[in-house]
Amino acid sequence: MTRSVSLIFMVVQTVGIVFLIRLSRAPASNNPGYLNSTVVFCAEMCKAMISMVMLLWEMYPLHHMKLVMLMQHCFNVAGLKPVLLPCGLYTLQNNLLYLALSNLSGAEYQVTFQLKILFTALFSVMILGRNLAARQWFALAVLTAGVMAVQSRSVTETRHSQLSAAAQRRSFGYGAILGASIISGLAGVCM
C-alpha cells in the first residue's frame, strides 16, 4: 500500500512540476519572466529549511546538548565535502532542466529526461565497476530506442523547416536535457 501511494505521489509531483514550469515559462505580454537560477536557489533554500525542520523534529525534545550537536552537524564543513560535488551537479542540472522546459514540450522533456536512467547505468558500470545483466542492457536499449523515436519526429520537422527559430529552440532544448541527463547520472553515481 505504501509503495502504491508513494508511486502515485511521485507521478503527480513530477507531472505537476513540469506542468507548472511550462505554464510559468509560457510567453505573455504582461509577464516579465524570471531567472531560472533564482528559482533553483529558492528551491534549494526551501529544501534546506525543510531538512532542518525534520532534523529538529527527530531531535525533539531539544536539550542544550542536542542543540549543540545540531549546530556542529549543520556547520561542519569537513562533513559537507563529500556532498559538494553532487550538490553542485544537481544545481547545474536543475538550471538545465528549466532551459529545456523553456524550449521543449512537456512530453518531449519527460521522455528525453528518461535518458538519465541510461547515463546512471553507464556511469555505474564505468565508475563503480558494476555489472549489468543482459536483461538490464536490453531494457536500456529499449529505453534509448523510445527516446530516439520521440526525437526522430523533431529531427524530421527540423529538416523541413530549415532550422527555423522554433527548430533552433528545440535543438537547444534537447541539448539542455541531454546535458541534464548526463549530469543526473553522474551525480547519482557520485553520491
PDB file of C-alpha atoms in Angstrom:
ATOM      1  CA  MET A   1       0.000   0.000   0.000  1.00  0.00           C
ATOM      2  CA  THR A   2       2.790   2.421   0.934  1.00  0.00           C
ATOM      3  CA  ARG A   3       4.582   1.727  -2.343  1.00  0.00           C
ATOM      4  CA  SER A   4       1.472   2.475  -4.368  1.00  0.00           C
ATOM      5  CA  VAL A   5       0.818   5.716  -2.527  1.00  0.00           C
ATOM      6  CA  SER A   6       4.470   6.744  -2.898  1.00  0.00           C
ATOM      7  CA  LEU A   7       4.438   5.941  -6.613  1.00  0.00           C
ATOM      8  CA  ILE A   8       1.219   7.875  -7.174  1.00  0.00           C
ATOM      9  CA  PHE A   9       2.598  10.825  -5.215  1.00  0.00           C
ATOM     10  CA  MET A  10       5.835  10.816  -7.238  1.00  0.00           C
ATOM     11  CA  VAL A  11       3.955  10.691 -10.557  1.00  0.00           C
ATOM     12  CA  VAL A  12       1.653  13.549  -9.535  1.00  0.00           C
ATOM     13  CA  GLN A  13       4.603  15.570  -8.234  1.00  0.00           C
ATOM     14  CA  THR A  14       6.707  15.050 -11.378  1.00  0.00           C
ATOM     15  CA  VAL A  15       3.880  15.825 -13.787  1.00  0.00           C
ATOM     16  CA  GLY A  16       2.772  18.777 -11.648  1.00  0.00           C
ATOM     17  CA  ILE A  17       6.233  20.321 -11.613  1.00  0.00           C
ATOM     18  CA  VAL A  18       6.606  20.009 -15.390  1.00  0.00           C
ATOM     19  CA  PHE A  19       3.125  21.436 -15.929  1.00  0.00           C
ATOM     20  CA  LEU A  20       3.695  24.396 -13.606  1.00  0.00           C
ATOM     21  CA  ILE A  21       7.123  25.205 -15.021  1.00  0.00           C
ATOM     22  CA  ARG A  22       5.805  25.062 -18.588  1.00  0.00           C
ATOM     23  CA  LEU A  23       2.860  27.235 -17.601  1.00  0.00           C
ATOM     24  CA  SER A  24       5.065  29.784 -15.858  1.00  0.00           C
ATOM     25  CA  ARG A  25       7.523  29.903 -18.772  1.00  0.00           C
ATOM     26  CA  ALA A  26       4.789  30.500 -21.361  1.00  0.00           C
ATOM     27  CA  PRO A  27       5.328  33.854 -23.074  1.00  0.00           C
ATOM     28  CA  ALA A  28       2.845  36.510 -22.026  1.00  0.00           C
ATOM     29  CA  SER A  29       2.818  40.185 -22.829  1.00  0.00           C
ATOM     30  CA  ASN A  30       2.463  41.253 -19.187  1.00  0.00           C
ATOM     31  CA  ASN A  31       4.777  38.566 -17.759  1.00  0.00           C
ATOM     32  CA  PRO A  32       8.368  39.817 -17.339  1.00  0.00           C
ATOM     33  CA  GLY A  33       9.596  36.259 -16.662  1.00  0.00           C
ATOM     34  CA  TYR A  34      12.044  35.150 -14.024  1.00  0.00           C
ATOM     35  CA  LEU A  35      15.602  33.930 -13.737  1.00  0.00           C
ATOM     36  CA  ASN A  36      15.990  30.166 -13.650  1.00  0.00           C
ATOM     37  CA  SER A  37      18.872  30.456 -11.212  1.00  0.00           C
ATOM     38  CA  THR A  38      16.692  32.394  -8.753  1.00  0.00           C
ATOM     39  CA  VAL A  39      14.050  29.668  -8.765  1.00  0.00           C
ATOM     40  CA  VAL A  40      16.675  26.947  -8.318  1.00  0.00           C
ATOM     41  CA  PHE A  41      18.265  28.886  -5.433  1.00  0.00           C
ATOM     42  CA  CYS A  42      14.890  29.385  -3.715  1.00  0.00           C
ATOM     43  CA  ALA A  43      14.027  25.709  -4.161  1.00  0.00           C
ATOM     44  CA  GLU A  44      17.348  24.670  -2.625  1.00  0.00           C
ATOM     45  CA  MET A  45      16.801  27.036   0.325  1.00  0.00           C
ATOM     46  CA  CYS A  46      13.327  25.549   0.858  1.00  0.00           C
ATOM     47  CA  LYS A  47      14.846  22.059   0.849  1.00  0.00           C
ATOM     48  CA  ALA A  48      17.455  23.156   3.395  1.00  0.00           C
ATOM     49  CA  MET A  49      14.798  24.625   5.684  1.00  0.00           C
ATOM     50  CA  ILE A  50      12.598  21.538   5.418  1.00  0.00           C
ATOM     51  CA  SER A  51      15.618  19.359   6.209  1.00  0.00           C
ATOM     52  CA  MET A  52      16.382  21.480   9.274  1.00  0.00           C
ATOM     53  CA  VAL A  53      12.782  21.217  10.495  1.00  0.00           C
ATOM     54  CA  MET A  54      12.820  17.444  10.001  1.00  0.00           C
ATOM     55  CA  LEU A  55      16.117  17.193  11.861  1.00  0.00           C
ATOM     56  CA  LEU A  56      14.722  19.273  14.721  1.00  0.00           C
ATOM     57  CA  TRP A  57      11.620  17.074  14.757  1.00  0.00           C
ATOM     58  CA  GLU A  58      13.767  13.958  15.122  1.00  0.00           C
ATOM     59  CA  MET A  59      15.730  15.523  17.950  1.00  0.00           C
ATOM     60  CA  TYR A  60      12.633  16.692  19.878  1.00  0.00           C
ATOM     61  CA  PRO A  61      12.635  17.462  22.782  1.00  0.00           C
ATOM     62  CA  LEU A  62      15.609  19.748  22.365  1.00  0.00           C
ATOM     63  CA  HIS A  63      18.120  19.862  25.157  1.00  0.00           C
ATOM     64  CA  HIS A  64      21.146  22.104  25.235  1.00  0.00           C
ATOM     65  CA  MET A  65      23.464  19.231  24.217  1.00  0.00           C
ATOM     66  CA  LYS A  66      21.232  18.225  21.304  1.00  0.00           C
ATOM     67  CA  LEU A  67      21.156  21.801  20.057  1.00  0.00           C
ATOM     68  CA  VAL A  68      24.960  21.992  20.213  1.00  0.00           C
ATOM     69  CA  MET A  69      25.188  18.691  18.287  1.00  0.00           C
ATOM     70  CA  LEU A  70      22.755  20.026  15.689  1.00  0.00           C
ATOM     71  CA  MET A  71      24.800  23.182  15.166  1.00  0.00           C
ATOM     72  CA  GLN A  72      28.022  21.190  14.925  1.00  0.00           C
ATOM     73  CA  HIS A  73      26.403  18.840  12.426  1.00  0.00           C
ATOM     74  CA  CYS A  74      24.924  21.606  10.252  1.00  0.00           C
ATOM     75  CA  PHE A  75      28.041  23.769  10.123  1.00  0.00           C
ATOM     76  CA  ASN A  76      30.634  21.002   9.832  1.00  0.00           C
ATOM     77  CA  VAL A  77      32.475  21.982   6.648  1.00  0.00           C
ATOM     78  CA  ALA A  78      34.510  18.765   6.608  1.00  0.00           C
ATOM     79  CA  GLY A  79      31.276  16.753   6.669  1.00  0.00           C
ATOM     80  CA  LEU A  80      29.954  18.708   3.686  1.00  0.00           C
ATOM     81  CA  LYS A  81      32.905  17.919   1.406  1.00  0.00           C
ATOM     82  CA  PRO A  82      31.591  14.540   0.181  1.00  0.00           C
ATOM     83  CA  VAL A  83      28.297  16.077  -0.939  1.00  0.00           C
ATOM     84  CA  LEU A  84      29.617  19.282  -2.507  1.00  0.00           C
ATOM     85  CA  LEU A  85      30.190  17.750  -5.951  1.00  0.00           C
ATOM     86  CA  PRO A  86      26.750  16.093  -6.183  1.00  0.00           C
ATOM     87  CA  CYS A  87      25.094  19.282  -4.869  1.00  0.00           C
ATOM     88  CA  GLY A  88      26.836  21.384  -7.487  1.00  0.00           C
ATOM     89  CA  LEU A  89      25.942  18.903 -10.216  1.00  0.00           C
ATOM     90  CA  TYR A  90      22.284  18.787  -9.174  1.00  0.00           C
ATOM     91  CA  THR A  91      22.135  22.593  -9.103  1.00  0.00           C
ATOM     92  CA  LEU A  92      23.544  22.739 -12.636  1.00  0.00           C
ATOM     93  CA  GLN A  93      21.106  20.010 -13.667  1.00  0.00           C
ATOM     94  CA  ASN A  94      18.132  21.967 -12.312  1.00  0.00           C
ATOM     95  CA  ASN A  95      19.186  25.053 -14.262  1.00  0.00           C
ATOM     96  CA  LEU A  96      19.476  22.963 -17.430  1.00  0.00           C
ATOM     97  CA  LEU A  97      16.032  21.465 -16.804  1.00  0.00           C
ATOM     98  CA  TYR A  98      14.477  24.940 -16.744  1.00  0.00           C
ATOM     99  CA  LEU A  99      16.219  25.748 -20.023  1.00  0.00           C
ATOM    100  CA  ALA A 100      14.976  22.504 -21.536  1.00  0.00           C
ATOM    101  CA  LEU A 101      11.401  23.090 -20.390  1.00  0.00           C
ATOM    102  CA  SER A 102      11.507  26.575 -21.868  1.00  0.00           C
ATOM    103  CA  ASN A 103      12.376  25.123 -25.279  1.00  0.00           C
ATOM    104  CA  LEU A 104      10.639  21.723 -25.428  1.00  0.00           C
ATOM    105  CA  SER A 105       7.117  20.481 -24.986  1.00  0.00           C
ATOM    106  CA  GLY A 106       6.313  18.747 -21.715  1.00  0.00           C
ATOM    107  CA  ALA A 107       6.091  15.347 -23.420  1.00  0.00           C
ATOM    108  CA  GLU A 108       9.441  15.724 -25.201  1.00  0.00           C
ATOM    109  CA  TYR A 109      11.013  16.836 -21.926  1.00  0.00           C
ATOM    110  CA  GLN A 110       9.584  13.931 -19.895  1.00  0.00           C
ATOM    111  CA  VAL A 111      10.524  11.256 -22.409  1.00  0.00           C
ATOM    112  CA  THR A 112      14.002  12.574 -23.155  1.00  0.00           C
ATOM    113  CA  PHE A 113      14.868  13.102 -19.496  1.00  0.00           C
ATOM    114  CA  GLN A 114      14.460   9.347 -19.009  1.00  0.00           C
ATOM    115  CA  LEU A 115      17.934   9.090 -20.538  1.00  0.00           C
ATOM    116  CA  LYS A 116      19.153   9.806 -17.003  1.00  0.00           C
ATOM    117  CA  ILE A 117      18.493   6.116 -16.332  1.00  0.00           C
ATOM    118  CA  LEU A 118      20.795   5.142 -19.196  1.00  0.00           C
ATOM    119  CA  PHE A 119      23.556   7.512 -18.074  1.00  0.00           C
ATOM    120  CA  THR A 120      23.261   6.403 -14.438  1.00  0.00           C
ATOM    121  CA  ALA A 121      23.686   2.797 -15.563  1.00  0.00           C
ATOM    122  CA  LEU A 122      26.643   3.668 -17.797  1.00  0.00           C
ATOM    123  CA  PHE A 123      28.376   5.670 -15.059  1.00  0.00           C
ATOM    124  CA  SER A 124      27.768   2.932 -12.501  1.00  0.00           C
ATOM    125  CA  VAL A 125      29.456   0.452 -14.853  1.00  0.00           C
ATOM    126  CA  MET A 126      32.344   2.795 -15.751  1.00  0.00           C
ATOM    127  CA  ILE A 127      32.989   4.425 -12.369  1.00  0.00           C
ATOM    128  CA  LEU A 128      31.749   1.903  -9.815  1.00  0.00           C
ATOM    129  CA  GLY A 129      32.630  -1.214 -11.808  1.00  0.00           C
ATOM    130  CA  ARG A 130      29.156  -2.735 -11.510  1.00  0.00           C
ATOM    131  CA  ASN A 131      27.964  -5.420 -13.881  1.00  0.00           C
ATOM    132  CA  LEU A 132      24.587  -5.335 -15.605  1.00  0.00           C
ATOM    133  CA  ALA A 133      22.672  -8.425 -16.645  1.00  0.00           C
ATOM    134  CA  ALA A 134      21.690  -8.940 -20.285  1.00  0.00           C
ATOM    135  CA  ARG A 135      18.071  -8.176 -19.387  1.00  0.00           C
ATOM    136  CA  GLN A 136      19.122  -4.815 -17.933  1.00  0.00           C
ATOM    137  CA  TRP A 137      21.145  -3.936 -21.042  1.00  0.00           C
ATOM    138  CA  PHE A 138      18.125  -4.875 -23.170  1.00  0.00           C
ATOM    139  CA  ALA A 139      15.887  -2.598 -21.063  1.00  0.00           C
ATOM    140  CA  LEU A 140      18.358   0.260 -21.523  1.00  0.00           C
ATOM    141  CA  ALA A 141      18.387  -0.342 -25.292  1.00  0.00           C
ATOM    142  CA  VAL A 142      14.565  -0.241 -25.389  1.00  0.00           C
ATOM    143  CA  LEU A 143      14.600   2.983 -23.370  1.00  0.00           C
ATOM    144  CA  THR A 144      17.100   4.557 -25.746  1.00  0.00           C
ATOM    145  CA  ALA A 145      15.089   3.428 -28.779  1.00  0.00           C
ATOM    146  CA  GLY A 146      11.964   5.036 -27.299  1.00  0.00           C
ATOM    147  CA  VAL A 147      13.735   8.334 -26.734  1.00  0.00           C
ATOM    148  CA  MET A 148      15.181   8.208 -30.253  1.00  0.00           C
ATOM    149  CA  ALA A 149      11.700   7.601 -31.680  1.00  0.00           C
ATOM    150  CA  VAL A 150      10.393  10.737 -29.972  1.00  0.00           C
ATOM    151  CA  GLN A 151      13.373  12.775 -31.144  1.00  0.00           C
ATOM    152  CA  SER A 152      13.204  11.482 -34.723  1.00  0.00           C
ATOM    153  CA  ARG A 153       9.932  13.367 -35.160  1.00  0.00           C
ATOM    154  CA  SER A 154      11.692  16.578 -34.159  1.00  0.00           C
ATOM    155  CA  VAL A 155      14.615  15.912 -36.498  1.00  0.00           C
ATOM    156  CA  THR A 156      12.213  15.373 -39.420  1.00  0.00           C
ATOM    157  CA  GLU A 157      10.413  18.630 -38.597  1.00  0.00           C
ATOM    158  CA  THR A 158      13.752  20.443 -38.319  1.00  0.00           C
ATOM    159  CA  ARG A 159      14.824  19.311 -41.803  1.00  0.00           C
ATOM    160  CA  HIS A 160      11.582  20.591 -43.307  1.00  0.00           C
ATOM    161  CA  SER A 161      11.745  23.966 -41.591  1.00  0.00           C
ATOM    162  CA  GLN A 162      15.416  24.609 -42.440  1.00  0.00           C
ATOM    163  CA  LEU A 163      16.369  25.484 -38.875  1.00  0.00           C
ATOM    164  CA  SER A 164      13.622  27.975 -38.156  1.00  0.00           C
ATOM    165  CA  ALA A 165      13.645  29.747 -34.808  1.00  0.00           C
ATOM    166  CA  ALA A 166      11.366  27.079 -33.319  1.00  0.00           C
ATOM    167  CA  ALA A 167      13.634  24.303 -34.579  1.00  0.00           C
ATOM    168  CA  GLN A 168      16.683  26.046 -33.122  1.00  0.00           C
ATOM    169  CA  ARG A 169      14.931  26.392 -29.746  1.00  0.00           C
ATOM    170  CA  ARG A 170      14.017  22.710 -29.838  1.00  0.00           C
ATOM    171  CA  SER A 171      17.631  21.749 -30.635  1.00  0.00           C
ATOM    172  CA  PHE A 172      18.804  23.930 -27.753  1.00  0.00           C
ATOM    173  CA  GLY A 173      16.215  22.266 -25.501  1.00  0.00           C
ATOM    174  CA  TYR A 174      17.405  18.806 -26.493  1.00  0.00           C
ATOM    175  CA  GLY A 175      20.992  19.814 -25.786  1.00  0.00           C
ATOM    176  CA  ALA A 176      19.980  21.101 -22.351  1.00  0.00           C
ATOM    177  CA  ILE A 177      18.002  17.974 -21.486  1.00  0.00           C
ATOM    178  CA  LEU A 178      20.824  15.723 -22.699  1.00  0.00           C
ATOM    179  CA  GLY A 179      23.288  17.661 -20.526  1.00  0.00           C
ATOM    180  CA  ALA A 180      20.895  17.415 -17.564  1.00  0.00           C
ATOM    181  CA  SER A 181      20.549  13.657 -18.106  1.00  0.00           C
ATOM    182  CA  ILE A 182      24.317  13.162 -18.155  1.00  0.00           C
ATOM    183  CA  ILE A 183      24.758  15.310 -15.045  1.00  0.00           C
ATOM    184  CA  SER A 184      21.940  13.472 -13.256  1.00  0.00           C
ATOM    185  CA  GLY A 185      23.570  10.121 -13.963  1.00  0.00           C
ATOM    186  CA  LEU A 186      26.983  11.335 -12.832  1.00  0.00           C
ATOM    187  CA  ALA A 187      25.648  12.978  -9.668  1.00  0.00           C
ATOM    188  CA  GLY A 188      23.665   9.866  -8.786  1.00  0.00           C
ATOM    189  CA  VAL A 189      26.772   7.721  -9.044  1.00  0.00           C
ATOM    190  CA  CYS A 190      28.921  10.243  -7.135  1.00  0.00           C
ATOM    191  CA  MET A 191      26.567  10.187  -4.152  1.00  0.00           C
TER     192      MET A 191
END
